[in-house]
Tab-separated table of C-alpha atoms in Angstrom:
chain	number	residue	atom	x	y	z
A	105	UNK	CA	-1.204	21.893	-16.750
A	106	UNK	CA	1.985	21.613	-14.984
A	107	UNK	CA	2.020	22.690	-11.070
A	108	UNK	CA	4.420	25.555	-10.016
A	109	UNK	CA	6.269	24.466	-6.843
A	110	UNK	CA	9.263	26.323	-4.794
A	111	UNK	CA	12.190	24.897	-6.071
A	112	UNK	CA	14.678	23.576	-3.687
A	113	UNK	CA	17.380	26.002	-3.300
A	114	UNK	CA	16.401	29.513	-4.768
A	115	UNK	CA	19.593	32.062	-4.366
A	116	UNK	CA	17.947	35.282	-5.713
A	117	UNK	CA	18.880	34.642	-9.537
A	118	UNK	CA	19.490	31.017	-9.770
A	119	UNK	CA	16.909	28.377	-9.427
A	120	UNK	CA	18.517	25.226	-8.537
A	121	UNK	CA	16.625	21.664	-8.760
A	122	UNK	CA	13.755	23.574	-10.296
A	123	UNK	CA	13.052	20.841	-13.084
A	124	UNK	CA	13.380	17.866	-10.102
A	125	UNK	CA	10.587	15.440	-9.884
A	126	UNK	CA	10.689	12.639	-7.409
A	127	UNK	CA	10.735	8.936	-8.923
A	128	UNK	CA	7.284	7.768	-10.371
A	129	UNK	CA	6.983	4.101	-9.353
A	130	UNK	CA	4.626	2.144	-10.908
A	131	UNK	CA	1.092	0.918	-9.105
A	132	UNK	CA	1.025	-3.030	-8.948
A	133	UNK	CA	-2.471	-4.065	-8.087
A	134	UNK	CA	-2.630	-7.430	-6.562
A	135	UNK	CA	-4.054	-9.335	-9.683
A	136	UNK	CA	-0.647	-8.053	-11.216
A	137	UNK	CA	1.649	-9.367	-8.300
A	138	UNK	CA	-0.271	-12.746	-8.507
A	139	UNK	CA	0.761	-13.008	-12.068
A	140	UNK	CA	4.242	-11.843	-11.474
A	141	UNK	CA	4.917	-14.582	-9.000
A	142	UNK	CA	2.549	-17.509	-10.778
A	143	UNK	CA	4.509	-16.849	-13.428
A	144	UNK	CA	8.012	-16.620	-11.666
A	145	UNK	CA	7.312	-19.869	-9.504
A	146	UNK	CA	7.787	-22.272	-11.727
A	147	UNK	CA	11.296	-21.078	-13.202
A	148	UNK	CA	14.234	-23.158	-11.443
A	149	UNK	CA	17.711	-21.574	-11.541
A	150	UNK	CA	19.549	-23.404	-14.558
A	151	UNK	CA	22.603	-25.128	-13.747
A	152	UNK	CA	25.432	-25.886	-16.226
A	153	UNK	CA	26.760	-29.026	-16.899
A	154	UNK	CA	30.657	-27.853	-16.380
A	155	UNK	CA	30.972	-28.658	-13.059
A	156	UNK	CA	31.773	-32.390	-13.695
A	157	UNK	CA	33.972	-31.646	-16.575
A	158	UNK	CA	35.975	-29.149	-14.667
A	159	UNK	CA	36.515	-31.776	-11.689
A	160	UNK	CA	37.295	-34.338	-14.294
A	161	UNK	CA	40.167	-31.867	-15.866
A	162	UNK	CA	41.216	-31.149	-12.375
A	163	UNK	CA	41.477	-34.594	-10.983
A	164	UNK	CA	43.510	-35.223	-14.489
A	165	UNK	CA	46.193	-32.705	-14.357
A	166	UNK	CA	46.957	-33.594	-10.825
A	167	UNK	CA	47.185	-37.441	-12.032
A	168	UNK	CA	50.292	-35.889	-14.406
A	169	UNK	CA	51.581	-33.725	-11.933
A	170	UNK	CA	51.792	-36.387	-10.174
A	171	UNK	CA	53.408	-39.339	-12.499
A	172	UNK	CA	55.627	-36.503	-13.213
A	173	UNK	CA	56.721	-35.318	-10.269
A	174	UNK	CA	57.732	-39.585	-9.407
């Protein structure tokens, strides 16, 4: 059974915000948060592999530029 409340702003004939219910956040006990994070520790970032090959690229087209530009 759903509880009546006053809604927000009531002008006489209009009920505004009448069908507003605040957020519902979840409960976490703490057997659930020690989970979360046992499970979240042991993830590293990844890092891709593109870095060196971009530098590499990089450090090439200024070699040309260069010979060019002699």
């Amino acid at each position: 059974m759903a509880v009546m409340r006053q809604p927000p702003y009531h002008t006489g004939k209009v009920a505004i915000g009448c069908a507003w219910q605040p957020l519902q956040r979840p409960y976490h006990d703490r057997d659930a948060c020690r989970l979360q994070e046992a499970l979240l520790a042991g993830r590293q970032p990844r890092r891709s592999g593109n870095g060196f090959v971009l530098a590499a690229a990089l450090a090439l087209l200024a070699a040309v530029i260069g010979l060019l530009a002699a």
